[in-house]
Coordinates of C-alpha atoms in Angstrom, one line a residue:
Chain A
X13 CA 89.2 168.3 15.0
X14 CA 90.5 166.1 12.7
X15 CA 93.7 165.3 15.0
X16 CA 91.5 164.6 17.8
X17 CA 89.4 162.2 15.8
X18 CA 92.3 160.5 14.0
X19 CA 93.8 159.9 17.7
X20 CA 90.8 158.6 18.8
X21 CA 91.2 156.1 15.9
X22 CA 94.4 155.3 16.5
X23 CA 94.0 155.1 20.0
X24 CA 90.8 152.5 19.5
X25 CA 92.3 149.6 18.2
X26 CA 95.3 149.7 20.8
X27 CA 93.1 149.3 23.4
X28 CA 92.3 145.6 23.7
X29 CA 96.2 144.8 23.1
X30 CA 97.3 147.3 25.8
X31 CA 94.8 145.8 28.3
X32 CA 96.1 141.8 27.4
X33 CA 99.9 143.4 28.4
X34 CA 98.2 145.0 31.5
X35 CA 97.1 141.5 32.6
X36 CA 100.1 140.1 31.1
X37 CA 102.2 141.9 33.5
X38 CA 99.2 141.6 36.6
X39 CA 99.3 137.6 36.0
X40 CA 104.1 138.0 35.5
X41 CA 104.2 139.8 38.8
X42 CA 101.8 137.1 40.9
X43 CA 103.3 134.7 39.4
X44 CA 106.6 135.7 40.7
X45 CA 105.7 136.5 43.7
X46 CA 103.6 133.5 44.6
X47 CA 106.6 131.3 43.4
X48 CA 109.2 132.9 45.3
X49 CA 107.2 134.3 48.6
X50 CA 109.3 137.3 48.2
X51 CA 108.4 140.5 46.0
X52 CA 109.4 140.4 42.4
X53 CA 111.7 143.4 40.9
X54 CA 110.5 145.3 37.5
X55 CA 113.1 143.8 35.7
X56 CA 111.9 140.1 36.6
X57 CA 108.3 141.8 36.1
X58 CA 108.9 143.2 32.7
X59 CA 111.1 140.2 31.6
X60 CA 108.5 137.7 32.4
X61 CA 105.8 139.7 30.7
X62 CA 107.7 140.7 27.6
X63 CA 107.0 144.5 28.0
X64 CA 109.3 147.3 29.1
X65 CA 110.3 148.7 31.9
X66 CA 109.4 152.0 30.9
X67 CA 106.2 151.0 30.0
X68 CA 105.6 149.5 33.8
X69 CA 106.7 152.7 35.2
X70 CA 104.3 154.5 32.4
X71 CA 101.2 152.3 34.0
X72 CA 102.4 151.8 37.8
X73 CA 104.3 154.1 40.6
X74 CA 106.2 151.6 42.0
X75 CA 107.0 147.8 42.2
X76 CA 104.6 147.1 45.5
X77 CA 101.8 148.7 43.3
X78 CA 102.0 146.5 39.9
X79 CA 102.6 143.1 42.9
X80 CA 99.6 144.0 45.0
X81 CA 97.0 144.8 41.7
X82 CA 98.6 141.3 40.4
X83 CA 97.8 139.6 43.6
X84 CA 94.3 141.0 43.8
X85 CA 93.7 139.8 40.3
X86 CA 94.8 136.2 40.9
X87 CA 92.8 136.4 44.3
X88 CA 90.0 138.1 42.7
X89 CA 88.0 134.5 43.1
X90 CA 88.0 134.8 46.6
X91 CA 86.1 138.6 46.6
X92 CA 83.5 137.5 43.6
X93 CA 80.5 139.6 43.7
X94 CA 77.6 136.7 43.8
X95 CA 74.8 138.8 44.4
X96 CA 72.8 135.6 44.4
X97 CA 74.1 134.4 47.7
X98 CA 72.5 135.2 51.2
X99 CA 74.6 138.2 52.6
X100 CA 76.3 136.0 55.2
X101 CA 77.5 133.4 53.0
X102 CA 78.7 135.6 50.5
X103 CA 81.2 137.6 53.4
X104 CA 81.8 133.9 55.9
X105 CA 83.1 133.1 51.9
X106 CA 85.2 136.2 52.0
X107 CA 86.6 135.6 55.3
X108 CA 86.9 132.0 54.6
X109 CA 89.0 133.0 51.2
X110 CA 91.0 135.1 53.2
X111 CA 92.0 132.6 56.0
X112 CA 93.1 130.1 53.2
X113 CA 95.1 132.8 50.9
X114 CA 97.2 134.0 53.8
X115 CA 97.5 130.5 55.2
X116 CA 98.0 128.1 52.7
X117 CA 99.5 130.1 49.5
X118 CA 102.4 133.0 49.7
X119 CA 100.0 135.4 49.8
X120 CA 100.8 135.6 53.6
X121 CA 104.3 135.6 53.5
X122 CA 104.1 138.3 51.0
X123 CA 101.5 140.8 52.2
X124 CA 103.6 140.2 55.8
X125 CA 106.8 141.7 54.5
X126 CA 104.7 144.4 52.6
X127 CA 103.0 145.4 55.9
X128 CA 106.7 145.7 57.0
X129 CA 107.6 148.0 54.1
X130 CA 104.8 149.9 54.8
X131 CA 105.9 151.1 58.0
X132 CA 108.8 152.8 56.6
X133 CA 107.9 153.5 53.0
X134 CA 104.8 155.6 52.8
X135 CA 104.3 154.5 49.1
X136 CA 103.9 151.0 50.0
X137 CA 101.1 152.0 52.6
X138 CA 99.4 153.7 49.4
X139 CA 100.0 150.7 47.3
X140 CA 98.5 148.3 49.8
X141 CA 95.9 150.5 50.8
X142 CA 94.8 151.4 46.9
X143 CA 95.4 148.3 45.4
X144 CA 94.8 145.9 48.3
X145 CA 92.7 146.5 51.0
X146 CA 90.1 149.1 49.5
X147 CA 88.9 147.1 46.8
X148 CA 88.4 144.1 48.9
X149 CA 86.6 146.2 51.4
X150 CA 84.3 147.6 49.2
X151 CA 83.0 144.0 48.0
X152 CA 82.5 143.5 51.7
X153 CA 80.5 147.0 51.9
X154 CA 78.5 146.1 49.2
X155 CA 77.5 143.0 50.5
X156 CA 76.5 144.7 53.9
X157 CA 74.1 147.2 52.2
X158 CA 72.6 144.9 50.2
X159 CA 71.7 142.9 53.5
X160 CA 70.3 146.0 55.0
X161 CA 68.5 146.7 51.7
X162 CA 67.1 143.2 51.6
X163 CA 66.4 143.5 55.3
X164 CA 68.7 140.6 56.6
X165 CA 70.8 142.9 58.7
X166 CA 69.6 145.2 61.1
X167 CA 69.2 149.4 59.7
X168 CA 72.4 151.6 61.2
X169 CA 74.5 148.8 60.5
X170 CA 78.0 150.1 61.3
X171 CA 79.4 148.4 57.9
X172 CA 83.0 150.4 58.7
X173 CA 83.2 148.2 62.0
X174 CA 81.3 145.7 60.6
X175 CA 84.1 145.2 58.0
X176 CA 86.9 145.9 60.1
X177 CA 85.4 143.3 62.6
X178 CA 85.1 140.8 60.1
X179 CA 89.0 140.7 58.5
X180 CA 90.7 142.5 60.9
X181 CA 91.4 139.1 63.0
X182 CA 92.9 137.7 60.2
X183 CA 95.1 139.9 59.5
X184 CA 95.7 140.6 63.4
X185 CA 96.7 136.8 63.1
X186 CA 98.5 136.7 60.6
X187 CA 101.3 139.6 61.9
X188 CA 101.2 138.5 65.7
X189 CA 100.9 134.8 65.7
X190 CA 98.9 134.7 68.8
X191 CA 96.6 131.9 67.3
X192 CA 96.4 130.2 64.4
X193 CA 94.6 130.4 61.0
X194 CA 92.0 127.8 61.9
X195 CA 90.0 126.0 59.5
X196 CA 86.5 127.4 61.5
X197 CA 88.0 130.6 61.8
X198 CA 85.8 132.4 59.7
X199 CA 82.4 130.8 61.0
X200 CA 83.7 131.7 64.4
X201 CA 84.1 135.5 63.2
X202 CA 81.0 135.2 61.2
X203 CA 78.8 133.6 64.2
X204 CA 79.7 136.3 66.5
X205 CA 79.7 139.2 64.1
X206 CA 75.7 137.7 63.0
X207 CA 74.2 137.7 66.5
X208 CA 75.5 141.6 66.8
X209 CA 73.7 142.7 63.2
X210 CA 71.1 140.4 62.0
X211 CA 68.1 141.6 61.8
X212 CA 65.6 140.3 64.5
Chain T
X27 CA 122.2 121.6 102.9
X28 CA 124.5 124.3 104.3
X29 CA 125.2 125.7 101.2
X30 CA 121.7 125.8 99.3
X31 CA 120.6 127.5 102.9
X32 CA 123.3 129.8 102.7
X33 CA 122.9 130.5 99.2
X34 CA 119.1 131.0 99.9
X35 CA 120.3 133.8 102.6
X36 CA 122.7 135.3 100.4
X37 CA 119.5 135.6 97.7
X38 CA 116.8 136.5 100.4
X39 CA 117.9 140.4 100.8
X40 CA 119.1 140.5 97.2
X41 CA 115.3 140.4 95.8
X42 CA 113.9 144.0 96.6
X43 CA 117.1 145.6 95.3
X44 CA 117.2 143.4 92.0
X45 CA 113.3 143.8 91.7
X46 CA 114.1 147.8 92.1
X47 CA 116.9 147.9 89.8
X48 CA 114.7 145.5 87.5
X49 CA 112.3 148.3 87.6
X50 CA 114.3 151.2 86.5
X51 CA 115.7 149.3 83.3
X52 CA 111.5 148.7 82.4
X53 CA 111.2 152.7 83.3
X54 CA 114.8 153.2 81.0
X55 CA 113.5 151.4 78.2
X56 CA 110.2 152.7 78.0
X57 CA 111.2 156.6 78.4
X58 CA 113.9 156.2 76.1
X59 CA 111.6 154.4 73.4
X60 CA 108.8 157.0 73.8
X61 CA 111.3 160.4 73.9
X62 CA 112.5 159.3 70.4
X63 CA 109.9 157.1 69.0
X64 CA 112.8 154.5 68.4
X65 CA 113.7 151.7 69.7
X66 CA 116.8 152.0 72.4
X67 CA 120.0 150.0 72.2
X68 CA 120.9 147.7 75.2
X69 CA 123.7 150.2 75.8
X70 CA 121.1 153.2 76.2
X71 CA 119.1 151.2 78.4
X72 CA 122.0 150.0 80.7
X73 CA 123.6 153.6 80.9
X74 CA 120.0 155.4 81.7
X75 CA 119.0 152.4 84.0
X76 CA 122.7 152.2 85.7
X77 CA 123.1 148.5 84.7
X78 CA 125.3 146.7 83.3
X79 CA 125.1 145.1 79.9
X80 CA 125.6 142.1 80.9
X81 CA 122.8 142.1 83.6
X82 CA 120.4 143.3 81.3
X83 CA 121.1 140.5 79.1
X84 CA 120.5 137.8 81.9
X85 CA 117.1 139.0 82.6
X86 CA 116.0 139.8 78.6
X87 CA 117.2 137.4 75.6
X88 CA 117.2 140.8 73.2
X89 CA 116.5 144.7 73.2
X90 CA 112.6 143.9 71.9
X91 CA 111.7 142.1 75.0
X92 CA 113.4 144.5 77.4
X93 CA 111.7 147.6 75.2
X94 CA 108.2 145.2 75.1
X95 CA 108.2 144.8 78.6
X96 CA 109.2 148.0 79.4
X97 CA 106.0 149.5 77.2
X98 CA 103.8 146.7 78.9
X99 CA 104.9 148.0 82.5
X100 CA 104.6 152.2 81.4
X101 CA 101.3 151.4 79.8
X102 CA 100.3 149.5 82.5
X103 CA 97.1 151.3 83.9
X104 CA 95.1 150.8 80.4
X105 CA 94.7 147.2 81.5
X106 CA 94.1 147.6 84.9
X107 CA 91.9 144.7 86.5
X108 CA 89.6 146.5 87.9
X109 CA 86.7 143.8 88.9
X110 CA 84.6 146.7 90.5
X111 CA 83.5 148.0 87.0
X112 CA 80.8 146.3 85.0
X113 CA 82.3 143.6 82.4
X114 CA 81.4 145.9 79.3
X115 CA 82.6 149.1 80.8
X116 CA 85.8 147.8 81.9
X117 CA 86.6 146.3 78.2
X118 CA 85.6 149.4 76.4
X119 CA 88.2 150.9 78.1
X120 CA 91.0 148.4 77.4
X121 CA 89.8 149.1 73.8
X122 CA 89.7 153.1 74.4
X123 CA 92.7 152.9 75.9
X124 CA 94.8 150.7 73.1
X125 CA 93.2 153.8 70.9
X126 CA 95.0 156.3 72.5
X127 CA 97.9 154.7 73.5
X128 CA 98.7 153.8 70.0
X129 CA 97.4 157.0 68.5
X130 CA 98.4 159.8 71.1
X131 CA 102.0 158.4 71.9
X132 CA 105.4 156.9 70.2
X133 CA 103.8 153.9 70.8
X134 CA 102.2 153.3 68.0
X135 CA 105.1 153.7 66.0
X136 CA 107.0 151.7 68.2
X137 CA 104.7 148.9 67.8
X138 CA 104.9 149.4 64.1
X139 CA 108.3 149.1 63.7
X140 CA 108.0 146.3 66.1
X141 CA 105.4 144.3 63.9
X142 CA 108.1 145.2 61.1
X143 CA 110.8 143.4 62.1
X144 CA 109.1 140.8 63.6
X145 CA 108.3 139.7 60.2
X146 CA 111.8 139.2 59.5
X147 CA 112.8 138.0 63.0
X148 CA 111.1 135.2 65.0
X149 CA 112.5 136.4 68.2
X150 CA 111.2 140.0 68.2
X151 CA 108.0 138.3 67.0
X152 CA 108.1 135.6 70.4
X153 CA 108.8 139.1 72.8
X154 CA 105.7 140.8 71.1
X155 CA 104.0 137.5 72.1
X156 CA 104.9 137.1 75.4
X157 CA 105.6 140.0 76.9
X158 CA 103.0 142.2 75.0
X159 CA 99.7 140.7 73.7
X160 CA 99.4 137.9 75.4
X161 CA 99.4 139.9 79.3
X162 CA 97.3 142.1 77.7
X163 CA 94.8 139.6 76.0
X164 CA 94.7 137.5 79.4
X165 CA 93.4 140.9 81.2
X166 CA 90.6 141.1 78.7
X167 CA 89.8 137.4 78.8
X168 CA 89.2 137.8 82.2
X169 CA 86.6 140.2 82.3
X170 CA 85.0 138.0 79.6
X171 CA 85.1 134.8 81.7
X172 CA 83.9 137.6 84.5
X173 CA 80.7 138.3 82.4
X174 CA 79.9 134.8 81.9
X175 CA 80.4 134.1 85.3
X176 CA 78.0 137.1 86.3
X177 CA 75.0 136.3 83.8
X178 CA 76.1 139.5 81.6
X179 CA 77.5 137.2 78.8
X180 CA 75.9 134.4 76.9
X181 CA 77.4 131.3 78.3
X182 CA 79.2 129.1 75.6
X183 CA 80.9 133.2 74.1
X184 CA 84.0 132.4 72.4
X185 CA 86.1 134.3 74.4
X186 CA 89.1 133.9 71.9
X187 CA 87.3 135.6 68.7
X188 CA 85.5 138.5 71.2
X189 CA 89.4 139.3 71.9
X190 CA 90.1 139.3 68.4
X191 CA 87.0 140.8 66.8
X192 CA 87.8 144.0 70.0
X193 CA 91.3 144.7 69.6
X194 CA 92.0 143.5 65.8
X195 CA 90.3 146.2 64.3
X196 CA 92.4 148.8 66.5
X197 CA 96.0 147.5 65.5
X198 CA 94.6 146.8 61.6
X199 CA 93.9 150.7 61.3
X200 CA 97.5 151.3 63.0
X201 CA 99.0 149.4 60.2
X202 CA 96.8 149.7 57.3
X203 CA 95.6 153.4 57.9
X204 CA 92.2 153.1 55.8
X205 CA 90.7 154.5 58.8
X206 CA 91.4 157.0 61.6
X207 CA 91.7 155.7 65.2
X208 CA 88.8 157.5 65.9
X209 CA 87.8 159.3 69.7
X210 CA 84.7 156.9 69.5
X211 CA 86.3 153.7 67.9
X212 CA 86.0 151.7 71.1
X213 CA 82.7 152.5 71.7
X214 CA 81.5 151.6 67.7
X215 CA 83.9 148.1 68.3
X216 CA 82.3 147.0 71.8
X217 CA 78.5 148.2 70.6
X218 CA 78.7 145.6 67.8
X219 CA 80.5 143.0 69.6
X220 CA 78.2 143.1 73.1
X221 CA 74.7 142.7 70.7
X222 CA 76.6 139.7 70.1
X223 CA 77.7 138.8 73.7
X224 CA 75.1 140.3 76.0
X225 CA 73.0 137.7 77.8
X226 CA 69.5 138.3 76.6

């Protein structure tokens, strides 16, 4: 009893310092890779942010994992929950912030050559999935329920497709080239996706 | 005069024997790709196809555009312009078809390892362009501008982000995997996108 309660103390006051070195190393590794457009190594990571190598290993699998949760926390702007927004500003926002993060910082570059990695390194799928893509979809999700709670959208929305619909493109985009990253791009998305969901 | 005549003559009976030789280096390439869910060599595609290497080379600037086409040709049927089926049925099964095309065979992975190194390399990148997407998104275009024509689509759709917002989401689960490629993906896809395309 007593050990447990003494760890507990000692464990307490860490807390707050270990979670500045967390972001410390989030904000390193972003930094990086936003500077460079190519993915930093743990060593640059760890240098940058003054902590260990041991210790990154300690809080993250693999160098795609600590990159992605650092570029999600510098994007993290662009997937801000504002509840007091309509439901279709809040995700053309979204979309909008997506279009301009792949297009006009190294976001683009970098997720690109992580989408490569991912198609022969399984952990690098897990990374972007966990770290990248799920989050961000969820903030889209919760958006979509609150329009069908609120009564904007129609009931039985399909918020998987609805989701997949609304950034897929960009991403589709982004990889094949076919068209660019226009500046309306999301109002176009938006406009079509609208006249399938609101409610009437 | 004589010669370009004579050179004309000389051509003239050529064309169905190149056209049939061109033919079985499309057929080489694509059963070769799909029996080991790689991507073939130009010496494996010459020695199956019975061409030389240097043939092959004058018709395709690299292996990715002889594979490409060679995919686009075997895979042919799932864009079929069939202008005897409604506008909607006819797209769903584009859609349907990209499904199982890119979940049921080595194409998917193919495509995968495609998108890969077209990150890397803007030639592999300009063959996924031209000799894969872009035939395949003028097909569906088609049946869009066929809808509009026929009072089934809203005049004024924007045919560009319908082709997007249908086929997107089917690639983005190939790459990203937070999904399945589902038996009834197309239909969830073309339900949302026709309430916002069907002429009231």
């Amino acid at each position: 009893m007593n050990t447990v309660s003494s760890k507990a103390q000692a464990v307490r006051p860490g807390r707050p310092r270990s979670q500045e070195r967390r972001l410390a190393v989030l904000h390193a590794a972003a930094e990086l890779a936003l500077e460079d457009a190519a993915a930093p190594t743990m060593d640059a990571i760890a240098t940058r942010a003054g902590v260990s190598r041991t210790t990154l290993y300690k809080w993250w699998p693999s160098p795609s994992a600590v990159l992605l949760e650092g570029l999600l926390e510098h994007f993290h702007e662009s997937i801000e929950l504002d509840d007091a927004l309509p439901v279709r500003e809040a995700l053309t926002g979204q979309v909008d912030a997506l279009v301009h993060l792949l297009r006009d910082t190294a976001a683009g570059t970098l997720l690109r050559g992580l989408m490569a990695a991912s198609s022969s390194d399984r952990t690098v799928g897990e990374a972007m999935l966990d770290t990248w893509l799920r989050p961000r979809r969820e903030h889209a999700v919760h958006h979509l329920h609150r329009g069908i709670a609120d009564g904007s959208l129609r009931a039985g929305t399909d918020v998987e497709i609805v989701t997949d619909a609304l950034f897929a493109p960009v991403y589709h985009r982004l990889v094949w080239g076919h068209a660019p990253l226009e500046d309306d791009l999301a109002e176009r998305i938006c406009d079509l996706v609208w006249s399938g969901i609101a409610a009437p």
